């Protein structure tokens, strides 16, 4: 590579097709299938028990499903449009996951100023991808926030486990904790 050539990662943001293996696509398909199933399960639990946190978790898993579709589309096409929406939906997934955990643990209610938080992911993603044109500035904050929201959700379940001894709660706490570490 000549010194004037940008690194491969940044060339990909200008439309150069990325090399995507069948294994990566298989992994994305598996992840999409699992998250879609989790969204359906949480929606079913909400319809059955009418607990608001199940609706929020259904929304979070549904957004995560869209996140997987967006990054897969980016890997296949290298269009920044898909990277932008992946980053936006990553931020929204983290916010929804965090809100679902707060509804579960603290029974908080929606506040109108929360809309400002919802506006942050599209604004930051636009600046990072289209203005700064730097992949790490686009991906880093969104992934870090999703990791922290996931770890915090694990912590909520761990605290809940102290009140309600349940192997299901233990499994959820461990799964969210490991998943948050995986994102990091």
mmCIF file with all atom_site columns, N, CA and C in Angstrom, residues 56 99 102-103 106-118:
data_model
loop_
_atom_site.group_PDB
_atom_site.id
_atom_site.type_symbol
_atom_site.label_atom_id
_atom_site.label_alt_id
_atom_site.label_comp_id
_atom_site.label_asym_id
_atom_site.label_entity_id
_atom_site.label_seq_id
_atom_site.pdbx_PDB_ins_code
_atom_site.Cartn_x
_atom_site.Cartn_y
_atom_site.Cartn_z
_atom_site.occupancy
_atom_site.B_iso_or_equiv
_atom_site.pdbx_formal_charge
_atom_site.auth_seq_id
_atom_site.auth_comp_id
_atom_site.auth_asym_id
_atom_site.auth_atom_id
_atom_site.pdbx_PDB_model_num
ATOM 1  N N  . UNK A 1 56  ? -41.137 -3.721 26.018 1.00 0.00 ? 56  UNK A N  1
ATOM 2  C CA . UNK A 1 56  ? -39.886 -3.006 25.742 1.00 0.00 ? 56  UNK A CA 1
ATOM 3  C C  . UNK A 1 56  ? -38.772 -3.968 25.330 1.00 0.00 ? 56  UNK A C  1
ATOM 4  N N  . UNK A 1 99  ? -33.864 1.082  28.848 1.00 0.00 ? 99  UNK A N  1
ATOM 5  C CA . UNK A 1 99  ? -35.181 1.486  29.338 1.00 0.00 ? 99  UNK A CA 1
ATOM 6  C C  . UNK A 1 99  ? -35.983 0.270  29.818 1.00 0.00 ? 99  UNK A C  1
ATOM 7  N N  . UNK A 1 102 ? -34.821 -0.615 33.165 1.00 0.00 ? 102 UNK A N  1
ATOM 8  C CA . UNK A 1 102 ? -35.293 0.353  34.162 1.00 0.00 ? 102 UNK A CA 1
ATOM 9  C C  . UNK A 1 102 ? -36.781 0.157  34.469 1.00 0.00 ? 102 UNK A C  1
ATOM 10 N N  . UNK A 1 103 ? -37.559 -0.148 33.438 1.00 0.00 ? 103 UNK A N  1
ATOM 11 C CA . UNK A 1 103 ? -38.983 -0.425 33.665 1.00 0.00 ? 103 UNK A CA 1
ATOM 12 C C  . UNK A 1 103 ? -39.124 -1.670 34.532 1.00 0.00 ? 103 UNK A C  1
ATOM 13 N N  . UNK A 1 106 ? -37.114 -0.619 38.176 1.00 0.00 ? 106 UNK A N  1
ATOM 14 C CA . UNK A 1 106 ? -37.516 0.592  38.902 1.00 0.00 ? 106 UNK A CA 1
ATOM 15 C C  . UNK A 1 106 ? -38.938 1.040  38.585 1.00 0.00 ? 106 UNK A C  1
ATOM 16 N N  . UNK A 1 107 ? -39.604 0.359  37.662 1.00 0.00 ? 107 UNK A N  1
ATOM 17 C CA . UNK A 1 107 ? -40.953 0.713  37.217 1.00 0.00 ? 107 UNK A CA 1
ATOM 18 C C  . UNK A 1 107 ? -41.055 2.186  36.799 1.00 0.00 ? 107 UNK A C  1
ATOM 19 N N  . UNK A 1 108 ? -40.014 2.674  36.118 1.00 0.00 ? 108 UNK A N  1
ATOM 20 C CA . UNK A 1 108 ? -40.064 4.073  35.683 1.00 0.00 ? 108 UNK A CA 1
ATOM 21 C C  . UNK A 1 108 ? -41.043 4.216  34.527 1.00 0.00 ? 108 UNK A C  1
ATOM 22 N N  . UNK A 1 109 ? -41.526 5.425  34.351 1.00 0.00 ? 109 UNK A N  1
ATOM 23 C CA . UNK A 1 109 ? -42.455 5.741  33.265 1.00 0.00 ? 109 UNK A CA 1
ATOM 24 C C  . UNK A 1 109 ? -41.760 6.635  32.257 1.00 0.00 ? 109 UNK A C  1
ATOM 25 N N  . UNK A 1 110 ? -42.280 6.606  31.045 1.00 0.00 ? 110 UNK A N  1
ATOM 26 C CA . UNK A 1 110 ? -41.735 7.412  29.953 1.00 0.00 ? 110 UNK A CA 1
ATOM 27 C C  . UNK A 1 110 ? -41.866 8.891  30.303 1.00 0.00 ? 110 UNK A C  1
ATOM 28 N N  . UNK A 1 111 ? -40.806 9.645  30.058 1.00 0.00 ? 111 UNK A N  1
ATOM 29 C CA . UNK A 1 111 ? -40.792 11.097 30.247 1.00 0.00 ? 111 UNK A CA 1
ATOM 30 C C  . UNK A 1 111 ? -40.588 11.746 28.882 1.00 0.00 ? 111 UNK A C  1
ATOM 31 N N  . UNK A 1 112 ? -41.193 12.863 28.666 1.00 0.00 ? 112 UNK A N  1
ATOM 32 C CA . UNK A 1 112 ? -41.110 13.493 27.342 1.00 0.00 ? 112 UNK A CA 1
ATOM 33 C C  . UNK A 1 112 ? -39.676 13.868 26.962 1.00 0.00 ? 112 UNK A C  1
ATOM 34 N N  . UNK A 1 113 ? -38.843 14.175 27.928 1.00 0.00 ? 113 UNK A N  1
ATOM 35 C CA . UNK A 1 113 ? -37.466 14.556 27.607 1.00 0.00 ? 113 UNK A CA 1
ATOM 36 C C  . UNK A 1 113 ? -36.633 13.371 27.126 1.00 0.00 ? 113 UNK A C  1
ATOM 37 N N  . UNK A 1 114 ? -37.139 12.137 27.280 1.00 0.00 ? 114 UNK A N  1
ATOM 38 C CA . UNK A 1 114 ? -36.429 10.967 26.771 1.00 0.00 ? 114 UNK A CA 1
ATOM 39 C C  . UNK A 1 114 ? -36.268 11.030 25.251 1.00 0.00 ? 114 UNK A C  1
ATOM 40 N N  . UNK A 1 115 ? -37.148 11.792 24.595 1.00 0.00 ? 115 UNK A N  1
ATOM 41 C CA . UNK A 1 115 ? -37.062 11.943 23.136 1.00 0.00 ? 115 UNK A CA 1
ATOM 42 C C  . UNK A 1 115 ? -35.696 12.507 22.746 1.00 0.00 ? 115 UNK A C  1
ATOM 43 N N  . UNK A 1 116 ? -35.141 13.375 23.568 1.00 0.00 ? 116 UNK A N  1
ATOM 44 C CA . UNK A 1 116 ? -33.811 13.925 23.282 1.00 0.00 ? 116 UNK A CA 1
ATOM 45 C C  . UNK A 1 116 ? -32.763 12.822 23.216 1.00 0.00 ? 116 UNK A C  1
ATOM 46 N N  . UNK A 1 117 ? -32.887 11.823 24.072 1.00 0.00 ? 117 UNK A N  1
ATOM 47 C CA . UNK A 1 117 ? -31.959 10.692 24.034 1.00 0.00 ? 117 UNK A CA 1
ATOM 48 C C  . UNK A 1 117 ? -32.130 9.892  22.748 1.00 0.00 ? 117 UNK A C  1
ATOM 49 N N  . UNK A 1 118 ? -33.363 9.763  22.295 1.00 0.00 ? 118 UNK A N  1
ATOM 50 C CA . UNK A 1 118 ? -33.653 9.007  21.073 1.00 0.00 ? 118 UNK A CA 1
ATOM 51 C C  . UNK A 1 118 ? -33.077 9.712  19.848 1.00 0.00 ? 118 UNK A C  1
#
